[in-house]
C-alpha cells in the first residue's frame, strides 16, 4: 500500500477532486437540512396563524391591547413634547 504522502505527490489533482467532492457533499447535506427546518418553521407559523394564537383576522384581543398601549405612549410623548416647548 502506498502511504498518504506518496499518493498526494503522485496524484495531487485527484486528491483535490476528492476533497472538493467531500466538501460539496457536506455542504449540500447541510443546505438540505436547513431547508427542511425552514419548511417546518413555515408550516408551524401557518398552523399558528390559522388555528392558534396568531389569529390576525379581525380585531383580536391582543391587537386591541397593543393599540391601547400605543395610544397611551403617544399621549405621553405629546405631553413631554409640549413641556419641552
PDB file of N, CA, C and O in Angstrom:
ATOM      1  N   UNK A   1       0.833  -1.190   0.000  1.00  0.00           N
ATOM      2  CA  UNK A   1       0.000   0.000   0.000  1.00  0.00           C
ATOM      3  C   UNK A   1       0.868   1.240   0.000  1.00  0.00           C
ATOM      4  O   UNK A   1       1.899   1.284   0.652  1.00  0.00           O
ATOM      5  N   UNK A   2       0.371   2.226  -0.666  1.00  0.00           N
ATOM      6  CA  UNK A   2       1.088   3.493  -0.683  1.00  0.00           C
ATOM      7  C   UNK A   2       0.679   4.306   0.531  1.00  0.00           C
ATOM      8  O   UNK A   2      -0.471   4.280   0.945  1.00  0.00           O
ATOM      9  N   UNK A   3       1.630   5.031   1.069  1.00  0.00           N
ATOM     10  CA  UNK A   3       1.242   5.904   2.169  1.00  0.00           C
ATOM     11  C   UNK A   3       0.657   7.197   1.595  1.00  0.00           C
ATOM     12  O   UNK A   3       0.716   7.444   0.390  1.00  0.00           O
ATOM     13  N   UNK A   4       0.103   8.005   2.457  1.00  0.00           N
ATOM     14  CA  UNK A   4      -0.639   9.192   2.034  1.00  0.00           C
ATOM     15  C   UNK A   4       0.250  10.200   1.321  1.00  0.00           C
ATOM     16  O   UNK A   4      -0.168  10.797   0.331  1.00  0.00           O
ATOM     17  N   UNK A   5       1.472  10.381   1.782  1.00  0.00           N
ATOM     18  CA  UNK A   5       2.347  11.370   1.144  1.00  0.00           C
ATOM     19  C   UNK A   5       2.719  10.962  -0.270  1.00  0.00           C
ATOM     20  O   UNK A   5       2.740  11.794  -1.172  1.00  0.00           O
ATOM     21  N   UNK A   6       2.947   9.683  -0.494  1.00  0.00           N
ATOM     22  CA  UNK A   6       3.268   9.212  -1.844  1.00  0.00           C
ATOM     23  C   UNK A   6       2.070   9.399  -2.758  1.00  0.00           C
ATOM     24  O   UNK A   6       2.205   9.823  -3.912  1.00  0.00           O
ATOM     25  N   UNK A   7       0.885   9.107  -2.248  1.00  0.00           N
ATOM     26  CA  UNK A   7      -0.332   9.277  -3.029  1.00  0.00           C
ATOM     27  C   UNK A   7      -0.576  10.743  -3.346  1.00  0.00           C
ATOM     28  O   UNK A   7      -0.946  11.089  -4.460  1.00  0.00           O
ATOM     29  N   UNK A   8      -0.319  11.612  -2.370  1.00  0.00           N
ATOM     30  CA  UNK A   8      -0.515  13.045  -2.592  1.00  0.00           C
ATOM     31  C   UNK A   8       0.461  13.578  -3.624  1.00  0.00           C
ATOM     32  O   UNK A   8       0.115  14.435  -4.428  1.00  0.00           O
ATOM     33  N   UNK A   9       1.686  13.092  -3.622  1.00  0.00           N
ATOM     34  CA  UNK A   9       2.682  13.552  -4.581  1.00  0.00           C
ATOM     35  C   UNK A   9       2.386  13.039  -5.977  1.00  0.00           C
ATOM     36  O   UNK A   9       2.612  13.721  -6.965  1.00  0.00           O
ATOM     37  N   UNK A  10       1.883  11.833  -6.069  1.00  0.00           N
ATOM     38  CA  UNK A  10       1.666  11.249  -7.388  1.00  0.00           C
ATOM     39  C   UNK A  10       0.384  11.717  -8.054  1.00  0.00           C
ATOM     40  O   UNK A  10       0.320  11.810  -9.275  1.00  0.00           O
ATOM     41  N   UNK A  11      -0.630  11.998  -7.272  1.00  0.00           N
ATOM     42  CA  UNK A  11      -1.912  12.377  -7.864  1.00  0.00           C
ATOM     43  C   UNK A  11      -2.533  13.552  -7.110  1.00  0.00           C
ATOM     44  O   UNK A  11      -3.579  13.412  -6.474  1.00  0.00           O
ATOM     45  N   UNK A  12      -1.921  14.749  -7.187  1.00  0.00           N
ATOM     46  CA  UNK A  12      -2.482  15.887  -6.439  1.00  0.00           C
ATOM     47  C   UNK A  12      -3.839  16.336  -6.974  1.00  0.00           C
ATOM     48  O   UNK A  12      -4.695  16.772  -6.228  1.00  0.00           O
ATOM     49  N   UNK A  13      -4.050  16.194  -8.264  1.00  0.00           N
ATOM     50  CA  UNK A  13      -5.336  16.593  -8.836  1.00  0.00           C
ATOM     51  C   UNK A  13      -6.477  15.716  -8.345  1.00  0.00           C
ATOM     52  O   UNK A  13      -7.579  16.186  -8.082  1.00  0.00           O
ATOM     53  N   UNK A  14      -6.199  14.431  -8.217  1.00  0.00           N
ATOM     54  CA  UNK A  14      -7.241  13.502  -7.760  1.00  0.00           C
ATOM     55  C   UNK A  14      -7.580  13.745  -6.297  1.00  0.00           C
ATOM     56  O   UNK A  14      -8.756  13.712  -5.910  1.00  0.00           O
ATOM     57  N   UNK A  15      -6.576  13.999  -5.468  1.00  0.00           N
ATOM     58  CA  UNK A  15      -6.808  14.281  -4.045  1.00  0.00           C
ATOM     59  C   UNK A  15      -7.638  15.557  -3.900  1.00  0.00           C
ATOM     60  O   UNK A  15      -8.594  15.597  -3.115  1.00  0.00           O
ATOM     61  N   UNK A  16      -7.297  16.567  -4.673  1.00  0.00           N
ATOM     62  CA  UNK A  16      -8.061  17.816  -4.611  1.00  0.00           C
ATOM     63  C   UNK A  16      -9.500  17.595  -5.046  1.00  0.00           C
ATOM     64  O   UNK A  16     -10.434  18.147  -4.453  1.00  0.00           O
ATOM     65  N   UNK A  17      -9.701  16.774  -6.067  1.00  0.00           N
ATOM     66  CA  UNK A  17     -11.053  16.492  -6.542  1.00  0.00           C
ATOM     67  C   UNK A  17     -11.860  15.741  -5.487  1.00  0.00           C
ATOM     68  O   UNK A  17     -13.049  16.028  -5.274  1.00  0.00           O
ATOM     69  N   UNK A  18     -11.221  14.788  -4.826  1.00  0.00           N
ATOM     70  CA  UNK A  18     -11.914  14.033  -3.777  1.00  0.00           C
ATOM     71  C   UNK A  18     -12.259  14.947  -2.607  1.00  0.00           C
ATOM     72  O   UNK A  18     -13.377  14.885  -2.061  1.00  0.00           O
ATOM     73  N   UNK A  19     -11.328  15.822  -2.226  1.00  0.00           N
ATOM     74  CA  UNK A  19     -11.602  16.770  -1.146  1.00  0.00           C
ATOM     75  C   UNK A  19     -12.752  17.705  -1.507  1.00  0.00           C
ATOM     76  O   UNK A  19     -13.622  17.988  -0.684  1.00  0.00           O
ATOM     77  N   UNK A  20     -12.745  18.184  -2.754  1.00  0.00           N
ATOM     78  CA  UNK A  20     -13.816  19.075  -3.202  1.00  0.00           C
ATOM     79  C   UNK A  20     -15.154  18.343  -3.210  1.00  0.00           C
ATOM     80  O   UNK A  20     -16.174  18.899  -2.789  1.00  0.00           O
ATOM     81  N   UNK A  21     -15.149  17.096  -3.667  1.00  0.00           N
ATOM     82  CA  UNK A  21     -16.391  16.319  -3.683  1.00  0.00           C
ATOM     83  C   UNK A  21     -16.929  16.107  -2.272  1.00  0.00           C
ATOM     84  O   UNK A  21     -18.124  16.250  -2.027  1.00  0.00           O
ATOM     85  N   UNK A  22     -16.047  15.793  -1.323  1.00  0.00           N
ATOM     86  CA  UNK A  22     -16.469  15.596   0.058  1.00  0.00           C
ATOM     87  C   UNK A  22     -17.028  16.887   0.643  1.00  0.00           C
ATOM     88  O   UNK A  22     -18.070  16.886   1.303  1.00  0.00           O
ATOM     89  N   UNK A  23     -16.354  17.993   0.375  1.00  0.00           N
ATOM     90  CA  UNK A  23     -16.821  19.284   0.877  1.00  0.00           C
ATOM     91  C   UNK A  23     -18.189  19.630   0.296  1.00  0.00           C
ATOM     92  O   UNK A  23     -19.074  20.111   1.007  1.00  0.00           O
ATOM     93  N   UNK A  24     -18.371  19.374  -0.991  1.00  0.00           N
ATOM     94  CA  UNK A  24     -19.665  19.658  -1.618  1.00  0.00           C
ATOM     95  C   UNK A  24     -20.770  18.783  -1.046  1.00  0.00           C
ATOM     96  O   UNK A  24     -21.900  19.246  -0.855  1.00  0.00           O
ATOM     97  N   UNK A  25     -20.466  17.521  -0.759  1.00  0.00           N
ATOM     98  CA  UNK A  25     -21.465  16.631  -0.171  1.00  0.00           C
ATOM     99  C   UNK A  25     -21.880  17.125   1.209  1.00  0.00           C
ATOM    100  O   UNK A  25     -23.073  17.129   1.543  1.00  0.00           O
ATOM    101  N   UNK A  26     -20.913  17.550   2.009  1.00  0.00           N
ATOM    102  CA  UNK A  26     -21.217  18.040   3.354  1.00  0.00           C
ATOM    103  C   UNK A  26     -22.047  19.314   3.274  1.00  0.00           C
ATOM    104  O   UNK A  26     -23.067  19.457   3.969  1.00  0.00           O
ATOM    105  N   UNK A  27     -21.641  20.239   2.416  1.00  0.00           N
ATOM    106  CA  UNK A  27     -22.383  21.493   2.294  1.00  0.00           C
ATOM    107  C   UNK A  27     -23.782  21.271   1.739  1.00  0.00           C
ATOM    108  O   UNK A  27     -24.731  21.932   2.163  1.00  0.00           O
ATOM    109  N   UNK A  28     -23.919  20.336   0.821  1.00  0.00           N
ATOM    110  CA  UNK A  28     -25.238  20.032   0.266  1.00  0.00           C
ATOM    111  C   UNK A  28     -26.157  19.437   1.324  1.00  0.00           C
ATOM    112  O   UNK A  28     -27.327  19.826   1.424  1.00  0.00           O
ATOM    113  N   UNK A  29     -25.633  18.531   2.134  1.00  0.00           N
ATOM    114  CA  UNK A  29     -26.474  17.936   3.177  1.00  0.00           C
ATOM    115  C   UNK A  29     -26.857  18.986   4.221  1.00  0.00           C
ATOM    116  O   UNK A  29     -27.992  18.974   4.722  1.00  0.00           O
ATOM    117  N   UNK A  30     -25.948  19.914   4.542  1.00  0.00           N
ATOM    118  CA  UNK A  30     -26.296  20.990   5.473  1.00  0.00           C
ATOM    119  C   UNK A  30     -27.364  21.898   4.882  1.00  0.00           C
ATOM    120  O   UNK A  30     -28.295  22.311   5.578  1.00  0.00           O
ATOM    121  N   UNK A  31     -27.241  22.213   3.614  1.00  0.00           N
ATOM    122  CA  UNK A  31     -28.225  23.065   2.952  1.00  0.00           C
ATOM    123  C   UNK A  31     -29.598  22.404   2.930  1.00  0.00           C
ATOM    124  O   UNK A  31     -30.611  23.048   3.200  1.00  0.00           O
ATOM    125  N   UNK A  32     -29.632  21.128   2.660  1.00  0.00           N
ATOM    126  CA  UNK A  32     -30.902  20.392   2.636  1.00  0.00           C
ATOM    127  C   UNK A  32     -31.533  20.368   4.024  1.00  0.00           C
ATOM    128  O   UNK A  32     -32.734  20.608   4.176  1.00  0.00           O
ATOM    129  N   UNK A  33     -30.727  20.123   5.059  1.00  0.00           N
ATOM    130  CA  UNK A  33     -31.297  20.077   6.415  1.00  0.00           C
ATOM    131  C   UNK A  33     -31.802  21.453   6.841  1.00  0.00           C
ATOM    132  O   UNK A  33     -32.841  21.558   7.499  1.00  0.00           O
ATOM    133  N   UNK A  34     -31.099  22.507   6.454  1.00  0.00           N
ATOM    134  CA  UNK A  34     -31.587  23.853   6.795  1.00  0.00           C
ATOM    135  C   UNK A  34     -32.869  24.188   6.043  1.00  0.00           C
ATOM    136  O   UNK A  34     -33.772  24.822   6.599  1.00  0.00           O
ATOM    137  N   UNK A  35     -32.979  23.749   4.803  1.00  0.00           N
ATOM    138  CA  UNK A  35     -34.209  23.975   4.041  1.00  0.00           C
ATOM    139  C   UNK A  35     -35.372  23.213   4.663  1.00  0.00           C
ATOM    140  O   UNK A  35     -36.496  23.731   4.734  1.00  0.00           O
ATOM    141  N   UNK A  36     -35.120  22.005   5.137  1.00  0.00           N
ATOM    142  CA  UNK A  36     -36.169  21.230   5.808  1.00  0.00           C
ATOM    143  C   UNK A  36     -36.614  21.911   7.091  1.00  0.00           C
ATOM    144  O   UNK A  36     -37.807  21.964   7.395  1.00  0.00           O
ATOM    145  N   UNK A  37     -35.651  22.448   7.864  1.00  0.00           N
ATOM    146  CA  UNK A  37     -36.007  23.148   9.103  1.00  0.00           C
ATOM    147  C   UNK A  37     -36.805  24.409   8.802  1.00  0.00           C
ATOM    148  O   UNK A  37     -37.752  24.742   9.525  1.00  0.00           O
ATOM    149  N   UNK A  38     -36.444  25.112   7.728  1.00  0.00           N
ATOM    150  CA  UNK A  38     -37.187  26.299   7.330  1.00  0.00           C
ATOM    151  C   UNK A  38     -38.609  25.932   6.922  1.00  0.00           C
ATOM    152  O   UNK A  38     -39.566  26.624   7.270  1.00  0.00           O
ATOM    153  N   UNK A  39     -38.755  24.833   6.217  1.00  0.00           N
ATOM    154  CA  UNK A  39     -40.078  24.371   5.816  1.00  0.00           C
ATOM    155  C   UNK A  39     -40.926  24.014   7.042  1.00  0.00           C
ATOM    156  O   UNK A  39     -42.121  24.317   7.094  1.00  0.00           O
ATOM    157  N   UNK A  40     -40.316  23.391   8.044  1.00  0.00           N
ATOM    158  CA  UNK A  40     -41.039  23.080   9.285  1.00  0.00           C
ATOM    159  C   UNK A  40     -41.476  24.362   9.984  1.00  0.00           C
ATOM    160  O   UNK A  40     -42.600  24.445  10.502  1.00  0.00           O
ATOM    161  N   UNK A  41     -40.607  25.359  10.000  1.00  0.00           N
ATOM    162  CA  UNK A  41     -40.954  26.635  10.634  1.00  0.00           C
ATOM    163  C   UNK A  41     -42.118  27.304   9.916  1.00  0.00           C
ATOM    164  O   UNK A  41     -43.042  27.802  10.562  1.00  0.00           O
ATOM    165  N   UNK A  42     -42.078  27.305   8.601  1.00  0.00           N
ATOM    166  CA  UNK A  42     -43.171  27.904   7.830  1.00  0.00           C
ATOM    167  C   UNK A  42     -44.473  27.177   8.110  1.00  0.00           C
ATOM    168  O   UNK A  42     -45.524  27.805   8.318  1.00  0.00           O
ATOM    169  N   UNK A  43     -44.426  25.857   8.163  1.00  0.00           N
ATOM    170  CA  UNK A  43     -45.631  25.072   8.439  1.00  0.00           C
ATOM    171  C   UNK A  43     -46.174  25.389   9.827  1.00  0.00           C
ATOM    172  O   UNK A  43     -47.378  25.566  10.020  1.00  0.00           O
ATOM    173  N   UNK A  44     -45.287  25.497  10.809  1.00  0.00           N
ATOM    174  CA  UNK A  44     -45.712  25.816  12.171  1.00  0.00           C
ATOM    175  C   UNK A  44     -46.329  27.208  12.236  1.00  0.00           C
ATOM    176  O   UNK A  44     -47.352  27.411  12.892  1.00  0.00           O
ATOM    177  N   UNK A  45     -45.696  28.158  11.553  1.00  0.00           N
ATOM    178  CA  UNK A  45     -46.249  29.524  11.532  1.00  0.00           C
ATOM    179  C   UNK A  45     -47.632  29.549  10.878  1.00  0.00           C
ATOM    180  O   UNK A  45     -48.532  30.242  11.350  1.00  0.00           O
ATOM    181  N   UNK A  46     -47.798  28.793   9.814  1.00  0.00           N
ATOM    182  CA  UNK A  46     -49.105  28.739   9.161  1.00  0.00           C
ATOM    183  C   UNK A  46     -50.158  28.145  10.085  1.00  0.00           C
ATOM    184  O   UNK A  46     -51.279  28.654  10.168  1.00  0.00           O
ATOM    185  N   UNK A  47     -49.795  27.086  10.797  1.00  0.00           N
ATOM    186  CA  UNK A  47     -50.745  26.473  11.726  1.00  0.00           C
ATOM    187  C   UNK A  47     -51.098  27.439  12.847  1.00  0.00           C
ATOM    188  O   UNK A  47     -52.271  27.541  13.244  1.00  0.00           O
ATOM    189  N   UNK A  48     -50.101  28.137  13.378  1.00  0.00           N
ATOM    190  CA  UNK A  48     -50.371  29.111  14.440  1.00  0.00           C
ATOM    191  C   UNK A  48     -51.242  30.244  13.924  1.00  0.00           C
ATOM    192  O   UNK A  48     -52.112  30.745  14.627  1.00  0.00           O
ATOM    193  N   UNK A  49     -50.993  30.650  12.710  1.00  0.00           N
ATOM    194  CA  UNK A  49     -51.748  31.753  12.144  1.00  0.00           C
ATOM    195  C   UNK A  49     -53.199  31.356  11.911  1.00  0.00           C
ATOM    196  O   UNK A  49     -54.126  32.097  12.220  1.00  0.00           O
ATOM    197  N   UNK A  50     -53.413  30.156  11.401  1.00  0.00           N
ATOM    198  CA  UNK A  50     -54.768  29.736  11.069  1.00  0.00           C
ATOM    199  C   UNK A  50     -55.555  29.215  12.267  1.00  0.00           C
ATOM    200  O   UNK A  50     -56.754  29.469  12.381  1.00  0.00           O
ATOM    201  N   UNK A  51     -54.881  28.493  13.167  1.00  0.00           N
ATOM    202  CA  UNK A  51     -55.612  27.802  14.224  1.00  0.00           C
ATOM    203  C   UNK A  51     -55.247  28.237  15.633  1.00  0.00           C
ATOM    204  O   UNK A  51     -55.919  27.871  16.587  1.00  0.00           O
ATOM    205  N   UNK A  52     -54.173  28.971  15.769  1.00  0.00           N
ATOM    206  CA  UNK A  52     -53.676  29.215  17.112  1.00  0.00           C
ATOM    207  C   UNK A  52     -53.631  30.675  17.516  1.00  0.00           C
ATOM    208  O   UNK A  52     -54.477  31.478  17.109  1.00  0.00           O
ATOM    209  N   UNK A  53     -52.627  31.023  18.304  1.00  0.00           N
ATOM    210  CA  UNK A  53     -52.558  32.343  18.929  1.00  0.00           C
ATOM    211  C   UNK A  53     -52.232  33.485  17.975  1.00  0.00           C
ATOM    212  O   UNK A  53     -52.337  34.638  18.365  1.00  0.00           O
ATOM    213  N   UNK A  54     -51.860  33.203  16.730  1.00  0.00           N
ATOM    214  CA  UNK A  54     -51.569  34.278  15.795  1.00  0.00           C
ATOM    215  C   UNK A  54     -52.791  34.651  14.976  1.00  0.00           C
ATOM    216  O   UNK A  54     -52.709  34.946  13.795  1.00  0.00           O
ATOM    217  N   UNK A  55     -53.928  34.666  15.598  1.00  0.00           N
ATOM    218  CA  UNK A  55     -55.171  35.000  14.915  1.00  0.00           C
ATOM    219  C   UNK A  55     -55.129  36.464  14.498  1.00  0.00           C
ATOM    220  O   UNK A  55     -55.351  37.356  15.292  1.00  0.00           O
ATOM    221  N   UNK A  56     -54.831  36.707  13.231  1.00  0.00           N
ATOM    222  CA  UNK A  56     -54.717  38.085  12.751  1.00  0.00           C
ATOM    223  C   UNK A  56     -55.939  38.529  11.971  1.00  0.00           C
ATOM    224  O   UNK A  56     -55.973  39.641  11.467  1.00  0.00           O
ATOM    225  N   UNK A  57     -56.917  37.668  11.866  1.00  0.00           N
ATOM    226  CA  UNK A  57     -58.128  38.028  11.141  1.00  0.00           C
ATOM    227  C   UNK A  57     -59.061  38.749  12.102  1.00  0.00           C
ATOM    228  O   UNK A  57     -59.393  38.255  13.171  1.00  0.00           O
ATOM    229  N   UNK A  58     -59.495  39.952  11.707  1.00  0.00           N
ATOM    230  CA  UNK A  58     -60.386  40.743  12.558  1.00  0.00           C
ATOM    231  C   UNK A  58     -59.619  41.409  13.684  1.00  0.00           C
ATOM    232  O   UNK A  58     -58.405  41.499  13.690  1.00  0.00           O
ATOM    233  N   UNK A  59     -60.366  41.927  14.663  1.00  0.00           N
ATOM    234  CA  UNK A  59     -59.755  42.583  15.820  1.00  0.00           C
ATOM    235  C   UNK A  59     -59.584  41.573  16.935  1.00  0.00           C
ATOM    236  O   UNK A  59     -60.530  41.211  17.610  1.00  0.00           O
ATOM    237  N   UNK A  60     -58.358  41.163  17.144  1.00  0.00           N
ATOM    238  CA  UNK A  60     -58.103  40.242  18.233  1.00  0.00           C
ATOM    239  C   UNK A  60     -57.892  41.041  19.516  1.00  0.00           C
ATOM    240  O   UNK A  60     -57.671  42.246  19.499  1.00  0.00           O
ATOM    241  N   UNK A  61     -57.954  40.355  20.612  1.00  0.00           N
ATOM    242  CA  UNK A  61     -57.780  40.998  21.919  1.00  0.00           C
ATOM    243  C   UNK A  61     -56.377  41.585  22.056  1.00  0.00           C
ATOM    244  O   UNK A  61     -56.207  42.675  22.587  1.00  0.00           O
ATOM    245  N   UNK A  62     -55.394  40.879  21.550  1.00  0.00           N
ATOM    246  CA  UNK A  62     -54.018  41.361  21.642  1.00  0.00           C
ATOM    247  C   UNK A  62     -53.838  42.630  20.818  1.00  0.00           C
ATOM    248  O   UNK A  62     -53.168  43.568  21.245  1.00  0.00           O
ATOM    249  N   UNK A  63     -54.468  42.694  19.647  1.00  0.00           N
ATOM    250  CA  UNK A  63     -54.357  43.893  18.811  1.00  0.00           C
ATOM    251  C   UNK A  63     -55.007  45.081  19.503  1.00  0.00           C
ATOM    252  O   UNK A  63     -54.463  46.187  19.491  1.00  0.00           O
ATOM    253  N   UNK A  64     -56.143  44.865  20.121  1.00  0.00           N
ATOM    254  CA  UNK A  64     -56.803  45.960  20.830  1.00  0.00           C
ATOM    255  C   UNK A  64     -55.945  46.443  21.996  1.00  0.00           C
ATOM    256  O   UNK A  64     -55.817  47.634  22.230  1.00  0.00           O
ATOM    257  N   UNK A  65     -55.345  45.511  22.718  1.00  0.00           N
ATOM    258  CA  UNK A  65     -54.479  45.877  23.843  1.00  0.00           C
ATOM    259  C   UNK A  65     -53.252  46.632  23.354  1.00  0.00           C
ATOM    260  O   UNK A  65     -52.849  47.635  23.955  1.00  0.00           O
ATOM    261  N   UNK A  66     -52.676  46.186  22.274  1.00  0.00           N
ATOM    262  CA  UNK A  66     -51.500  46.860  21.715  1.00  0.00           C
ATOM    263  C   UNK A  66     -51.855  48.261  21.244  1.00  0.00           C
ATOM    264  O   UNK A  66     -51.095  49.211  21.463  1.00  0.00           O
ATOM    265  N   UNK A  67     -53.002  48.408  20.598  1.00  0.00           N
ATOM    266  CA  UNK A  67     -53.435  49.731  20.154  1.00  0.00           C
ATOM    267  C   UNK A  67     -53.661  50.669  21.338  1.00  0.00           C
ATOM    268  O   UNK A  67     -53.293  51.850  21.279  1.00  0.00           O
ATOM    269  N   UNK A  68     -54.244  50.161  22.410  1.00  0.00           N
ATOM    270  CA  UNK A  68     -54.482  50.985  23.592  1.00  0.00           C
ATOM    271  C   UNK A  68     -53.154  51.424  24.215  1.00  0.00           C
ATOM    272  O   UNK A  68     -52.990  52.599  24.600  1.00  0.00           O
ATOM    273  N   UNK A  69     -52.201  50.531  24.299  1.00  0.00           N
ATOM    274  CA  UNK A  69     -50.892  50.884  24.853  1.00  0.00           C
ATOM    275  C   UNK A  69     -50.161  51.867  23.951  1.00  0.00           C
ATOM    276  O   UNK A  69     -49.499  52.795  24.434  1.00  0.00           O
ATOM    277  N   UNK A  70     -50.297  51.719  22.656  1.00  0.00           N
ATOM    278  CA  UNK A  70     -49.667  52.652  21.725  1.00  0.00           C
ATOM    279  C   UNK A  70     -50.278  54.040  21.863  1.00  0.00           C
ATOM    280  O   UNK A  70     -49.564  55.053  21.799  1.00  0.00           O
ATOM    281  N   UNK A  71     -51.587  54.109  22.064  1.00  0.00           N
ATOM    282  CA  UNK A  71     -52.235  55.407  22.275  1.00  0.00           C
ATOM    283  C   UNK A  71     -51.727  56.077  23.547  1.00  0.00           C
ATOM    284  O   UNK A  71     -51.492  57.292  23.574  1.00  0.00           O
ATOM    285  N   UNK A  72     -51.545  55.303  24.627  1.00  0.00           N
ATOM    286  CA  UNK A  72     -51.004  55.846  25.873  1.00  0.00           C
ATOM    287  C   UNK A  72     -49.603  56.406  25.669  1.00  0.00           C
ATOM    288  O   UNK A  72     -49.282  57.501  26.137  1.00  0.00           O
ATOM    289  N   UNK A  73     -48.770  55.659  24.960  1.00  0.00           N
ATOM    290  CA  UNK A  73     -47.406  56.113  24.700  1.00  0.00           C
ATOM    291  C   UNK A  73     -47.428  57.388  23.866  1.00  0.00           C
ATOM    292  O   UNK A  73     -46.677  58.331  24.132  1.00  0.00           O
ATOM    293  N   UNK A  74     -48.309  57.449  22.875  1.00  0.00           N
ATOM    294  CA  UNK A  74     -48.425  58.635  22.042  1.00  0.00           C
ATOM    295  C   UNK A  74     -48.830  59.858  22.865  1.00  0.00           C
ATOM    296  O   UNK A  74     -48.268  60.941  22.710  1.00  0.00           O
ATOM    297  N   UNK A  75     -49.798  59.677  23.757  1.00  0.00           N
ATOM    298  CA  UNK A  75     -50.233  60.786  24.613  1.00  0.00           C
ATOM    299  C   UNK A  75     -49.108  61.259  25.526  1.00  0.00           C
ATOM    300  O   UNK A  75     -48.898  62.460  25.702  1.00  0.00           O
ATOM    301  N   UNK A  76     -48.359  60.329  26.099  1.00  0.00           N
ATOM    302  CA  UNK A  76     -47.232  60.699  26.961  1.00  0.00           C
ATOM    303  C   UNK A  76     -46.153  61.442  26.179  1.00  0.00           C
ATOM    304  O   UNK A  76     -45.586  62.431  26.673  1.00  0.00           O
ATOM    305  N   UNK A  77     -45.894  61.016  24.969  1.00  0.00           N
ATOM    306  CA  UNK A  77     -44.906  61.708  24.146  1.00  0.00           C
ATOM    307  C   UNK A  77     -45.377  63.104  23.759  1.00  0.00           C
ATOM    308  O   UNK A  77     -44.581  64.050  23.711  1.00  0.00           O
ATOM    309  N   UNK A  78     -46.674  63.249  23.517  1.00  0.00           N
ATOM    310  CA  UNK A  78     -47.206  64.587  23.207  1.00  0.00           C
ATOM    311  C   UNK A  78     -47.063  65.508  24.405  1.00  0.00           C
ATOM    312  O   UNK A  78     -46.664  66.661  24.263  1.00  0.00           O
ATOM    313  N   UNK A  79     -47.385  65.010  25.611  1.00  0.00           N
ATOM    314  CA  UNK A  79     -47.258  65.820  26.816  1.00  0.00           C
ATOM    315  C   UNK A  79     -45.801  66.207  27.050  1.00  0.00           C
ATOM    316  O   UNK A  79     -45.507  67.351  27.409  1.00  0.00           O
ATOM    317  N   UNK A  80     -44.888  65.291  26.850  1.00  0.00           N
ATOM    318  CA  UNK A  80     -43.477  65.567  27.012  1.00  0.00           C
ATOM    319  C   UNK A  80     -43.006  66.610  25.997  1.00  0.00           C
ATOM    320  O   UNK A  80     -42.260  67.526  26.345  1.00  0.00           O
ATOM    321  N   UNK A  81     -43.488  66.502  24.800  1.00  0.00           N
ATOM    322  CA  UNK A  81     -43.129  67.457  23.770  1.00  0.00           C
ATOM    323  C   UNK A  81     -43.657  68.849  24.092  1.00  0.00           C
ATOM    324  O   UNK A  81     -42.986  69.855  23.879  1.00  0.00           O
ATOM    325  N   UNK A  82     -44.870  68.927  24.629  1.00  0.00           N
ATOM    326  CA  UNK A  82     -45.454  70.213  24.997  1.00  0.00           C
ATOM    327  C   UNK A  82     -44.695  70.856  26.156  1.00  0.00           C
ATOM    328  O   UNK A  82     -44.509  72.073  26.185  1.00  0.00           O
ATOM    329  N   UNK A  83     -44.257  70.069  27.104  1.00  0.00           N
ATOM    330  CA  UNK A  83     -43.498  70.597  28.243  1.00  0.00           C
ATOM    331  C   UNK A  83     -42.141  71.132  27.805  1.00  0.00           C
ATOM    332  O   UNK A  83     -41.643  72.101  28.389  1.00  0.00           O
ATOM    333  N   UNK A  84     -41.518  70.498  26.822  1.00  0.00           N
ATOM    334  CA  UNK A  84     -40.210  70.939  26.377  1.00  0.00           C
ATOM    335  C   UNK A  84     -40.294  72.167  25.476  1.00  0.00           C
ATOM    336  O   UNK A  84     -39.313  72.859  25.317  1.00  0.00           O
ATOM    337  N   UNK A  85     -41.450  72.457  24.927  1.00  0.00           N
ATOM    338  CA  UNK A  85     -41.608  73.619  24.036  1.00  0.00           C
ATOM    339  C   UNK A  85     -41.720  74.907  24.787  1.00  0.00           C
ATOM    340  O   UNK A  85     -42.058  75.073  25.874  1.00  0.00           O
TER     341      UNK A  85
END
